[in-house]
Coordinates of C-alpha atoms in Angstrom, one line a residue:
Chain A
M1 CA 31.9 -10.9 145.8
L2 CA 29.8 -13.9 146.9
K3 CA 28.4 -14.5 143.4
R4 CA 31.6 -14.9 141.7
P5 CA 32.6 -18.4 142.9
H6 CA 29.2 -19.5 141.9
A7 CA 29.5 -18.0 138.4
A8 CA 33.0 -19.8 138.0
W9 CA 31.0 -23.2 138.1
L10 CA 29.6 -22.1 134.7
G11 CA 33.0 -22.7 133.2
L12 CA 32.6 -26.3 133.9
A13 CA 29.2 -26.6 132.1
P14 CA 30.7 -28.1 128.7
F15 CA 32.4 -30.8 130.6
L16 CA 29.4 -31.4 132.9
I17 CA 27.0 -31.6 130.0
F18 CA 29.3 -34.0 128.1
V19 CA 29.6 -36.3 131.3
L20 CA 25.8 -36.1 131.8
A21 CA 25.0 -37.0 128.2
L22 CA 27.5 -39.8 127.7
E23 CA 28.2 -41.3 131.0
L24 CA 25.6 -40.5 133.7
L25 CA 22.4 -40.6 131.6
P26 CA 23.3 -43.9 129.7
L27 CA 24.2 -45.5 132.9
G28 CA 21.2 -44.1 134.7
G29 CA 19.0 -45.2 131.9
L30 CA 20.2 -48.8 132.2
V31 CA 19.4 -48.8 135.9
W32 CA 16.0 -47.3 135.1
S33 CA 15.1 -49.7 132.4
A34 CA 16.4 -52.7 134.3
F35 CA 14.0 -52.0 137.0
S36 CA 11.0 -51.3 134.7
D37 CA 8.7 -53.6 132.9
A38 CA 6.1 -51.9 130.6
G39 CA 6.7 -48.6 132.4
M40 CA 6.2 -49.9 135.9
F41 CA 8.6 -50.6 138.5
S42 CA 9.4 -54.3 138.6
F43 CA 11.9 -56.9 139.3
A44 CA 10.8 -59.0 136.3
N45 CA 14.0 -58.3 134.3
F46 CA 16.0 -59.6 137.3
A47 CA 13.7 -62.7 137.7
R48 CA 14.4 -63.5 134.1
A49 CA 18.1 -63.1 134.7
A50 CA 18.0 -66.0 137.2
R51 CA 18.3 -68.4 134.4
P52 CA 21.1 -71.1 134.5
T53 CA 23.3 -69.7 131.7
I54 CA 23.4 -66.3 133.3
V55 CA 24.0 -67.6 136.7
T56 CA 26.9 -69.6 135.1
G57 CA 28.0 -66.5 133.4
F58 CA 28.4 -64.7 136.7
A59 CA 30.0 -67.7 138.3
N60 CA 32.5 -67.9 135.5
S61 CA 33.2 -64.2 135.4
I62 CA 33.7 -64.0 139.1
G63 CA 35.7 -67.2 139.3
L64 CA 37.9 -66.1 136.4
S65 CA 38.5 -62.6 137.9
L66 CA 39.4 -64.1 141.4
A67 CA 41.7 -66.5 139.9
T68 CA 43.6 -64.0 137.7
A69 CA 43.5 -61.3 140.4
S70 CA 45.0 -63.5 143.0
L71 CA 47.6 -65.2 140.8
G72 CA 48.4 -61.9 139.2
T73 CA 48.9 -60.2 142.5
L74 CA 50.9 -63.0 143.9
A75 CA 53.2 -63.3 140.9
G76 CA 53.5 -59.4 140.7
L77 CA 54.4 -59.2 144.4
V78 CA 57.2 -61.9 144.0
I79 CA 58.6 -60.3 140.9
A80 CA 58.4 -56.7 142.3
Y81 CA 60.2 -57.9 145.3
L82 CA 62.9 -59.6 143.4
L83 CA 63.3 -56.5 141.2
V84 CA 63.6 -54.2 144.2
T85 CA 66.1 -56.5 146.0
G86 CA 68.1 -57.1 142.8
R87 CA 71.3 -55.5 142.3
S88 CA 71.0 -54.7 138.4
S89 CA 68.9 -51.6 137.8
R90 CA 69.2 -52.3 134.1
W91 CA 67.0 -55.5 134.6
R92 CA 64.6 -53.5 136.8
D93 CA 64.2 -50.7 134.2
G94 CA 63.7 -53.2 131.4
I95 CA 61.2 -55.2 133.2
I96 CA 59.3 -52.1 134.2
A97 CA 59.3 -51.0 130.6
L98 CA 58.2 -54.5 129.4
S99 CA 55.3 -54.3 132.1
T100 CA 54.3 -50.9 130.9
V101 CA 53.8 -52.3 127.5
A102 CA 52.2 -55.6 128.3
A103 CA 49.8 -54.1 130.8
N104 CA 48.3 -52.4 127.8
F105 CA 48.3 -55.4 125.6
G106 CA 45.1 -57.2 125.3
G107 CA 42.2 -57.8 123.2
A108 CA 42.3 -59.6 119.9
P109 CA 46.1 -59.5 119.2
L110 CA 46.9 -61.1 122.6
A111 CA 44.2 -63.7 122.2
F112 CA 45.6 -64.5 118.8
A113 CA 49.2 -64.7 120.0
F114 CA 48.1 -67.3 122.5
I115 CA 46.2 -69.3 119.8
I116 CA 49.6 -69.4 117.9
A117 CA 51.6 -70.3 120.9
L118 CA 49.3 -72.6 122.8
G119 CA 46.6 -73.5 120.4
S120 CA 46.1 -77.2 119.2
T121 CA 48.9 -76.8 116.6
G122 CA 50.7 -74.0 118.4
M123 CA 54.4 -73.6 118.8
I124 CA 54.6 -74.4 122.6
T125 CA 52.2 -77.1 122.2
M126 CA 54.2 -78.9 119.6
L127 CA 57.4 -78.3 121.6
L128 CA 55.9 -79.8 124.7
A129 CA 54.6 -82.7 122.6
Q130 CA 58.2 -83.4 121.5
V131 CA 59.3 -83.9 125.1
G132 CA 56.3 -86.0 125.9
I133 CA 53.8 -83.6 127.4
T134 CA 50.6 -83.7 125.5
L135 CA 48.4 -80.6 126.3
Y136 CA 45.2 -81.5 124.1
P137 CA 42.6 -82.3 124.9
G138 CA 43.4 -82.0 128.6
V139 CA 44.5 -78.4 128.6
R140 CA 42.8 -76.2 126.1
I141 CA 43.7 -72.5 125.5
Y142 CA 40.2 -72.0 124.1
S143 CA 38.6 -72.8 127.5
I144 CA 38.2 -70.8 130.8
S145 CA 41.5 -72.1 132.1
G146 CA 43.0 -70.9 128.9
L147 CA 41.5 -67.5 129.6
V148 CA 43.1 -67.6 133.0
V149 CA 46.6 -67.9 131.2
A150 CA 45.9 -65.3 128.6
Y151 CA 44.5 -62.7 131.3
L152 CA 47.7 -63.3 133.3
Y153 CA 49.6 -61.9 130.4
F154 CA 48.2 -58.4 131.3
Q155 CA 47.4 -59.0 134.8
I156 CA 51.0 -59.8 136.2
P157 CA 52.7 -56.7 134.6
L158 CA 49.8 -54.6 135.8
A159 CA 50.4 -56.0 139.3
I160 CA 54.2 -55.3 139.1
L161 CA 53.5 -51.7 138.1
L162 CA 50.9 -51.3 141.0
L163 CA 53.0 -52.9 143.7
L164 CA 56.5 -51.8 142.9
P165 CA 56.2 -48.4 144.7
S166 CA 55.1 -49.9 148.0
V167 CA 57.6 -52.8 147.7
Q168 CA 60.2 -50.0 147.2
G169 CA 58.9 -48.4 150.3
L170 CA 59.8 -51.4 152.5
R171 CA 63.0 -50.1 154.2
K172 CA 66.0 -52.3 154.7
E173 CA 66.3 -50.9 158.3
W174 CA 62.8 -52.4 159.3
R175 CA 64.1 -55.9 158.2
E176 CA 67.3 -55.4 160.1
A177 CA 65.5 -54.3 163.2
A178 CA 63.2 -57.3 163.0
T179 CA 66.2 -59.6 162.6
S180 CA 68.1 -58.1 165.4
L181 CA 65.1 -58.6 167.5
G182 CA 65.3 -62.3 166.6
A183 CA 62.8 -62.7 163.7
D184 CA 63.5 -65.1 161.0
P185 CA 62.5 -64.3 157.4
R186 CA 59.1 -66.0 158.0
N187 CA 58.4 -64.0 161.0
Y188 CA 59.5 -60.8 159.3
W189 CA 57.2 -61.4 156.5
L190 CA 54.2 -62.5 158.6
L191 CA 54.6 -59.7 161.2
V192 CA 56.2 -56.8 159.4
G193 CA 56.5 -57.0 155.6
L194 CA 53.0 -58.3 154.5
P195 CA 51.0 -56.3 157.1
L196 CA 52.7 -53.2 155.7
L197 CA 51.9 -54.2 152.2
R198 CA 48.5 -55.4 152.9
P199 CA 46.7 -52.3 151.9
S200 CA 48.5 -52.1 148.5
I201 CA 48.1 -55.8 147.9
A202 CA 44.4 -55.5 148.5
S203 CA 43.9 -52.5 146.3
C204 CA 46.0 -54.3 143.5
F205 CA 43.8 -57.3 143.8
C206 CA 40.6 -55.2 143.5
L207 CA 41.9 -53.3 140.5
L208 CA 42.9 -56.7 138.8
F209 CA 39.5 -58.1 139.7
A210 CA 37.7 -55.3 138.0
N211 CA 40.1 -55.3 135.1
S212 CA 39.3 -58.9 134.5
F213 CA 35.8 -58.7 135.2
G214 CA 35.2 -56.1 132.5
A215 CA 37.4 -57.7 129.9
Y216 CA 35.6 -58.6 126.6
A217 CA 37.8 -58.7 123.5
T218 CA 40.4 -61.3 124.7
A219 CA 37.7 -63.6 125.8
W220 CA 35.5 -63.1 122.8
T221 CA 38.5 -63.7 120.3
L222 CA 39.8 -66.7 122.1
T223 CA 36.7 -68.6 123.0
G224 CA 33.9 -66.9 120.8
S225 CA 30.8 -67.4 122.9
S226 CA 31.6 -71.0 124.1
V227 CA 32.6 -69.8 127.6
E228 CA 29.7 -68.0 129.3
L229 CA 31.0 -64.7 130.7
V230 CA 29.0 -61.7 131.6
T231 CA 30.4 -59.2 129.2
V232 CA 30.1 -61.8 126.3
Q233 CA 26.5 -62.4 127.4
I234 CA 25.6 -58.6 127.4
A235 CA 27.2 -58.1 124.0
A236 CA 25.3 -61.2 122.6
L237 CA 22.0 -59.9 123.9
I238 CA 22.4 -56.3 122.3
R239 CA 23.6 -57.6 119.0
G240 CA 21.0 -60.3 118.9
E241 CA 23.5 -63.1 118.4
V242 CA 21.4 -65.6 120.3
Q243 CA 18.3 -63.6 121.0
L244 CA 17.6 -59.8 121.1
D245 CA 16.6 -58.9 124.5
P246 CA 18.0 -55.5 125.5
A247 CA 16.0 -55.4 128.8
L248 CA 17.6 -58.5 130.1
A249 CA 20.9 -57.1 129.1
D250 CA 20.1 -54.1 131.3
A251 CA 19.4 -56.3 134.3
I252 CA 22.7 -58.2 133.7
A253 CA 24.6 -55.0 133.4
V254 CA 23.1 -53.6 136.6
L255 CA 24.1 -56.8 138.4
S256 CA 27.6 -56.5 136.9
M257 CA 27.9 -53.0 138.0
L258 CA 27.0 -54.2 141.6
V259 CA 29.9 -56.7 141.4
M260 CA 32.3 -53.9 140.3
A261 CA 31.0 -51.5 143.0
A262 CA 31.5 -54.1 145.6
S263 CA 35.2 -54.6 144.5
I264 CA 35.7 -50.8 144.4
L265 CA 34.2 -50.5 147.9
L266 CA 36.5 -53.0 149.2
Q267 CA 39.4 -51.2 147.5
R268 CA 38.2 -48.0 149.4
V269 CA 38.0 -49.8 152.8
F270 CA 41.6 -51.2 152.4
S271 CA 43.1 -47.9 151.1
R272 CA 41.7 -46.1 154.1
R273 CA 43.4 -48.5 156.4
E274 CA 46.6 -47.8 154.5
R275 CA 46.9 -44.2 155.9
T276 CA 46.6 -45.5 159.5
V277 CA 49.2 -48.1 158.9
S278 CA 51.8 -45.9 157.2
R279 CA 51.7 -43.3 160.0
Chain B
M1 CA 79.2 -65.9 158.8
S2 CA 79.7 -65.1 155.1
Q3 CA 80.6 -68.8 154.4
N4 CA 77.5 -69.7 156.3
L5 CA 75.4 -67.4 154.0
S6 CA 76.8 -68.0 150.6
P7 CA 74.7 -71.2 149.8
K8 CA 71.5 -69.3 150.8
V9 CA 72.5 -66.3 148.7
R10 CA 73.3 -68.6 145.8
A11 CA 69.9 -70.3 146.3
G12 CA 68.3 -66.9 146.4
L13 CA 70.1 -66.0 143.2
S14 CA 69.0 -68.9 141.3
F15 CA 65.4 -68.6 142.6
R16 CA 65.5 -65.0 141.3
A17 CA 67.0 -66.1 138.0
I18 CA 64.4 -68.8 137.5
T19 CA 61.4 -66.7 138.5
I20 CA 62.4 -63.7 136.3
G21 CA 63.4 -66.1 133.5
L22 CA 59.9 -67.8 133.6
F23 CA 58.2 -64.4 133.7
L24 CA 60.1 -63.2 130.7
A25 CA 59.6 -66.4 128.8
F26 CA 55.8 -66.2 129.4
M27 CA 55.8 -62.6 128.3
I28 CA 58.0 -63.1 125.1
L29 CA 57.1 -66.5 123.8
P30 CA 53.6 -65.7 122.5
V31 CA 54.9 -62.7 120.7
V32 CA 58.0 -64.6 119.3
A33 CA 55.6 -67.3 118.2
T34 CA 53.3 -64.9 116.4
A35 CA 56.4 -63.2 114.7
L36 CA 57.8 -66.6 113.5
F37 CA 54.4 -67.8 112.3
S38 CA 53.8 -64.5 110.2
V39 CA 57.0 -65.3 108.2
S40 CA 56.8 -69.0 107.9
I41 CA 55.7 -70.9 104.8
R42 CA 54.1 -73.7 106.6
W43 CA 54.1 -74.5 110.2
D44 CA 51.5 -77.0 111.6
R45 CA 53.3 -80.3 111.2
S46 CA 56.9 -79.7 112.5
I47 CA 58.7 -78.0 115.3
L48 CA 60.3 -75.4 113.2
P49 CA 58.6 -73.6 110.3
E50 CA 59.2 -75.1 106.8
G51 CA 61.0 -72.1 105.3
L52 CA 60.6 -68.5 105.7
T53 CA 58.7 -65.8 103.6
F54 CA 57.6 -62.3 103.7
D55 CA 54.6 -63.2 101.5
W56 CA 51.9 -63.0 104.2
W57 CA 53.2 -59.5 105.2
I58 CA 53.1 -58.2 101.7
K59 CA 49.7 -59.8 101.0
V60 CA 48.0 -58.5 104.2
T61 CA 49.4 -55.0 104.0
S62 CA 48.4 -54.6 100.3
E63 CA 44.7 -55.5 101.1
R64 CA 42.4 -52.7 100.8
G65 CA 40.5 -53.6 103.8
F66 CA 43.8 -53.3 105.8
Q67 CA 44.5 -49.9 104.7
R68 CA 41.0 -48.7 105.2
S69 CA 40.9 -50.1 108.7
L70 CA 44.2 -48.7 109.6
T71 CA 43.1 -45.3 108.3
N72 CA 39.9 -45.6 110.3
S73 CA 41.6 -46.4 113.4
L74 CA 44.2 -43.6 113.1
T75 CA 41.4 -41.1 112.3
I76 CA 39.2 -42.3 115.2
S77 CA 42.1 -42.3 117.7
L78 CA 43.5 -38.8 116.5
S79 CA 40.0 -37.4 116.8
T80 CA 39.6 -38.9 120.3
V81 CA 42.9 -37.3 121.4
L82 CA 41.9 -33.9 120.0
A83 CA 38.3 -34.1 121.4
S84 CA 39.7 -35.2 124.8
L85 CA 42.3 -32.4 124.9
A86 CA 39.8 -29.7 123.8
L87 CA 37.4 -30.8 126.5
I88 CA 39.6 -31.8 129.4
A89 CA 42.5 -29.3 129.1
P90 CA 40.4 -26.1 129.6
T91 CA 38.2 -27.8 132.2
A92 CA 41.2 -28.9 134.3
F93 CA 42.7 -25.5 134.1
W94 CA 39.3 -24.0 135.1
V95 CA 38.9 -26.4 138.0
H96 CA 42.5 -25.9 139.2
T97 CA 42.5 -22.1 139.1
R98 CA 38.9 -21.0 139.7
V99 CA 36.7 -23.8 141.2
P100 CA 39.1 -25.9 143.3
R101 CA 36.1 -26.9 145.3
A102 CA 35.0 -29.0 142.3
K103 CA 38.0 -31.2 142.5
P104 CA 36.5 -33.9 144.4
L105 CA 33.3 -34.0 142.1
M106 CA 35.6 -34.1 139.0
E107 CA 37.7 -36.9 140.6
V108 CA 34.5 -39.1 140.9
L109 CA 33.2 -38.2 137.4
V110 CA 36.5 -39.0 135.8
I111 CA 37.3 -42.1 137.6
L112 CA 33.7 -43.6 137.1
P113 CA 34.6 -45.1 133.7
F114 CA 37.0 -47.5 135.5
G115 CA 33.9 -48.7 137.5
F116 CA 32.0 -50.3 134.7
P117 CA 32.9 -52.6 131.8
A118 CA 33.1 -50.9 128.3
V119 CA 30.3 -53.3 127.2
V120 CA 28.1 -51.7 129.8
L121 CA 28.8 -48.2 128.5
A122 CA 28.1 -49.5 125.0
L123 CA 24.8 -51.0 126.2
G124 CA 23.9 -47.8 128.0
L125 CA 24.5 -45.6 124.9
V126 CA 22.7 -48.1 122.5
R127 CA 19.6 -48.1 124.9
L128 CA 19.5 -44.3 125.5
Y129 CA 20.3 -43.1 121.8
S130 CA 19.0 -45.7 119.4
P131 CA 15.2 -44.8 120.1
L132 CA 16.0 -41.3 118.6
P133 CA 14.5 -40.6 115.2
I134 CA 17.9 -39.5 113.9
A135 CA 20.9 -42.1 113.8
V136 CA 23.6 -41.1 116.5
V137 CA 24.6 -44.5 117.8
N138 CA 26.0 -45.9 114.5
T139 CA 28.2 -42.9 113.9
P140 CA 31.9 -42.4 114.1
A141 CA 31.2 -39.3 116.2
M142 CA 29.5 -41.5 118.9
L143 CA 32.5 -43.8 118.9
V144 CA 34.9 -40.9 119.5
A145 CA 32.6 -39.6 122.2
A146 CA 32.6 -42.9 123.9
Y147 CA 36.4 -43.2 123.7
V148 CA 36.6 -39.7 125.4
V149 CA 34.6 -41.1 128.2
I150 CA 36.5 -44.3 128.7
T151 CA 39.9 -42.4 128.6
L152 CA 38.7 -39.6 130.9
P153 CA 40.8 -40.9 133.8
F154 CA 44.1 -40.9 131.7
M155 CA 43.8 -37.5 130.3
Y156 CA 42.4 -35.8 133.3
R157 CA 45.0 -37.2 135.7
A158 CA 47.9 -36.5 133.2
I159 CA 46.8 -32.8 132.8
M160 CA 46.0 -32.3 136.5
N161 CA 49.4 -33.7 137.5
G162 CA 51.0 -31.2 135.1
L163 CA 49.0 -28.4 136.5
E164 CA 49.7 -29.3 140.1
A165 CA 53.4 -29.4 139.4
I166 CA 53.6 -25.8 138.2
D167 CA 52.7 -22.5 139.9
T168 CA 49.7 -21.5 137.8
A169 CA 49.0 -18.5 139.8
A170 CA 52.4 -16.9 139.6
L171 CA 52.6 -17.7 135.9
S172 CA 49.0 -16.2 135.3
N173 CA 49.8 -13.1 137.3
A174 CA 53.1 -12.5 135.5
A175 CA 51.3 -12.9 132.1
R176 CA 48.4 -10.7 133.2
S177 CA 50.7 -7.9 134.3
L178 CA 52.2 -8.1 130.7
G179 CA 48.7 -7.5 129.3
A180 CA 47.6 -11.0 128.5
N181 CA 43.9 -12.1 128.8
D182 CA 42.6 -15.4 130.2
V183 CA 42.6 -17.1 126.7
Q184 CA 46.1 -16.0 125.9
I185 CA 47.4 -17.1 129.3
F186 CA 45.8 -20.5 128.9
L187 CA 47.0 -21.0 125.3
K188 CA 50.5 -19.3 125.5
V189 CA 51.6 -19.7 129.1
I190 CA 49.8 -22.6 130.7
L191 CA 49.6 -25.2 127.9
P192 CA 53.4 -25.0 127.0
N193 CA 54.2 -25.5 130.7
I194 CA 52.2 -28.7 131.0
R195 CA 53.4 -30.0 127.8
G196 CA 54.6 -33.2 129.5
G197 CA 51.2 -34.0 130.9
L198 CA 49.5 -33.2 127.6
V199 CA 51.9 -35.5 125.7
S200 CA 51.6 -38.5 128.1
G201 CA 47.8 -38.0 128.3
S202 CA 47.5 -37.9 124.6
L203 CA 49.7 -41.0 124.1
L204 CA 47.7 -42.9 126.6
V205 CA 44.4 -42.0 125.0
F206 CA 45.6 -42.7 121.6
S207 CA 46.8 -46.2 122.5
A208 CA 43.6 -47.0 124.3
A209 CA 41.5 -45.9 121.5
F210 CA 43.6 -47.5 118.9
A211 CA 43.3 -51.0 120.5
E212 CA 39.7 -50.7 121.7
F213 CA 37.4 -53.5 120.5
A214 CA 34.2 -53.7 122.6
L215 CA 32.8 -50.3 122.0
A216 CA 33.9 -50.3 118.3
N217 CA 32.2 -53.7 117.8
L218 CA 29.0 -52.8 119.6
L219 CA 28.5 -49.2 118.6
V220 CA 29.6 -49.1 115.0
G221 CA 30.3 -52.7 114.1
T222 CA 30.6 -53.4 110.5
R223 CA 29.8 -49.9 109.3
L224 CA 33.2 -48.5 110.2
K225 CA 35.8 -51.3 110.5
T226 CA 38.6 -50.3 112.9
F227 CA 41.8 -52.1 113.1
P228 CA 41.0 -54.5 115.9
I229 CA 37.7 -55.4 114.3
Y230 CA 39.6 -56.2 111.0
L231 CA 42.1 -58.1 112.9
V232 CA 39.5 -60.3 114.6
E233 CA 37.7 -61.0 111.2
F234 CA 41.0 -61.9 109.8
T235 CA 41.8 -64.5 112.5
R236 CA 38.7 -66.4 111.4
F237 CA 40.1 -67.2 107.9
D238 CA 43.9 -66.5 107.6
A239 CA 46.0 -67.3 110.5
R240 CA 49.3 -66.2 109.0
Q241 CA 48.2 -63.0 107.6
A242 CA 46.3 -62.4 110.9
S243 CA 49.6 -63.0 112.8
A244 CA 51.2 -60.2 110.7
L245 CA 48.3 -57.9 111.7
A246 CA 48.7 -59.0 115.4
L247 CA 52.4 -58.1 115.3
I248 CA 51.6 -54.7 113.8
S249 CA 49.3 -54.1 116.6
F250 CA 52.0 -55.3 119.2
S251 CA 54.5 -53.0 117.6
A252 CA 52.2 -49.9 117.8
A253 CA 51.5 -50.6 121.4
W254 CA 55.2 -51.0 122.0
L255 CA 56.0 -47.7 120.2
V256 CA 53.4 -45.7 122.1
S257 CA 54.6 -47.2 125.4
M258 CA 58.2 -46.4 124.7
A259 CA 57.2 -42.8 123.8
L260 CA 55.2 -42.7 127.0
L261 CA 58.1 -43.9 129.0
S262 CA 60.6 -41.4 127.6
S263 CA 58.1 -38.6 127.9
S264 CA 57.4 -39.4 131.6
A265 CA 61.0 -39.8 132.3
R266 CA 61.6 -36.3 131.2
R267 CA 58.8 -35.1 133.4
P268 CA 58.7 -37.1 136.7
S269 CA 55.4 -35.2 137.7
T270 CA 53.4 -37.1 135.1
R271 CA 54.8 -40.5 135.9
G272 CA 51.8 -41.6 138.0
S273 CA 49.5 -41.5 135.0
S274 CA 51.4 -44.2 133.2
A275 CA 51.1 -46.5 136.1
T276 CA 47.3 -46.6 136.1
A277 CA 47.3 -47.7 132.4

């Protein structure tokens, strides 16, 4: 009787072996070799990672992720609210469908579409030039601010999808109750609406942050290696584009996992608060 | 009161119209520009393209590299779906019915790939397996395995949602009373009942594998060109043909998402899985 439940764990063996071999061991191996130098425990790889280009890479990646996560969350929140309060359900369904598609767009085709639209001879660039607005060389799609624009293409739809359920959960009665107690729209949002949404806003922000931090294909197609980003640097180090230094790549990867872990940890903290608020 | 409100309502309406309009323009213009560019004869001097042609489409699709990379990507993505189904479906069923205590552990293992960039997984696999005397890293099988890892959350959640929506115990007991064994129950009773979850999970895995670039580029690189790698190479030397390729890629993603929406509309229980994409 007692033995059977333990034996049942054996049924999970194929999956656990797979996960061990292709997920846990590779990541564990990275951490191990990041902390070792000639077989000894050492911080040497991390010390080498303190060079200016890598510090810039982290600053760029974190800055890009903060910018696209906050702009994406903000725009997603406004659009989700407009969709929920709108009367036409056809528009709502259409935009949800569009968002589902666009949240999965990304990578090379997206980067290329932005080159065609906003590149130096792009369609929108030329249209704007016609009405007297010159983008180049001031605003370049091939730069880090260009990456912000390109990333928003998948960040905003993702934020809409993530925020829509909780915005839908805001009941009309709460607003009416607040209004009947003398709250103006600003009071309602500051004291009722946003506090209720805060947990989902925070977890949406963290997810968007991680999504942007780990992105590689869009950035690489759009800017090559001209913009220093963590993922681009790791890829360059294992492919030996600039120099072949896998041990340094390990250290950068471990640092980037720390950044990701921090964002996930924040998400946990906020989603825990969600339960106490919603009850 | 209503007279007092109407300008406000009108202002609200126009704010709504402008915001949604801007959003739609932002979403649609890059795709429209790419589509127009792919059928234009020449378009870098004037506002509108100088004449339309399907030459670039014909040229790019008749290329041997195009067909090969498309076949490669379809093969890799389909293999990923099959491998993922074969690994996850029995495991999820087993966890759900026999070892529910393993659920929290499973959740962590399955969500973990969301916690690190694909580039990091590629680095981890290269570092762990390239010192081996036999080549494993540069093989399509390794790419498929890596895709199964990064799509674990999609497949597991979709299947588990399906399982949690049905009464597996009652179904299993009914089947067992009719003389079915465990394997028969799983294949003939459980799987058909969670078809919605299987379909939406498969579609998510397929589209993720089809569009993936980082792992393909770092693990197999030039040995086995997938469609996204081919596309990136093409953007470097022929923009018009590359825009036709980009459009094919957009349409593929669009088709899969539409299939996903309609499959999840039929089965509301699997809806949550599409939102995490």
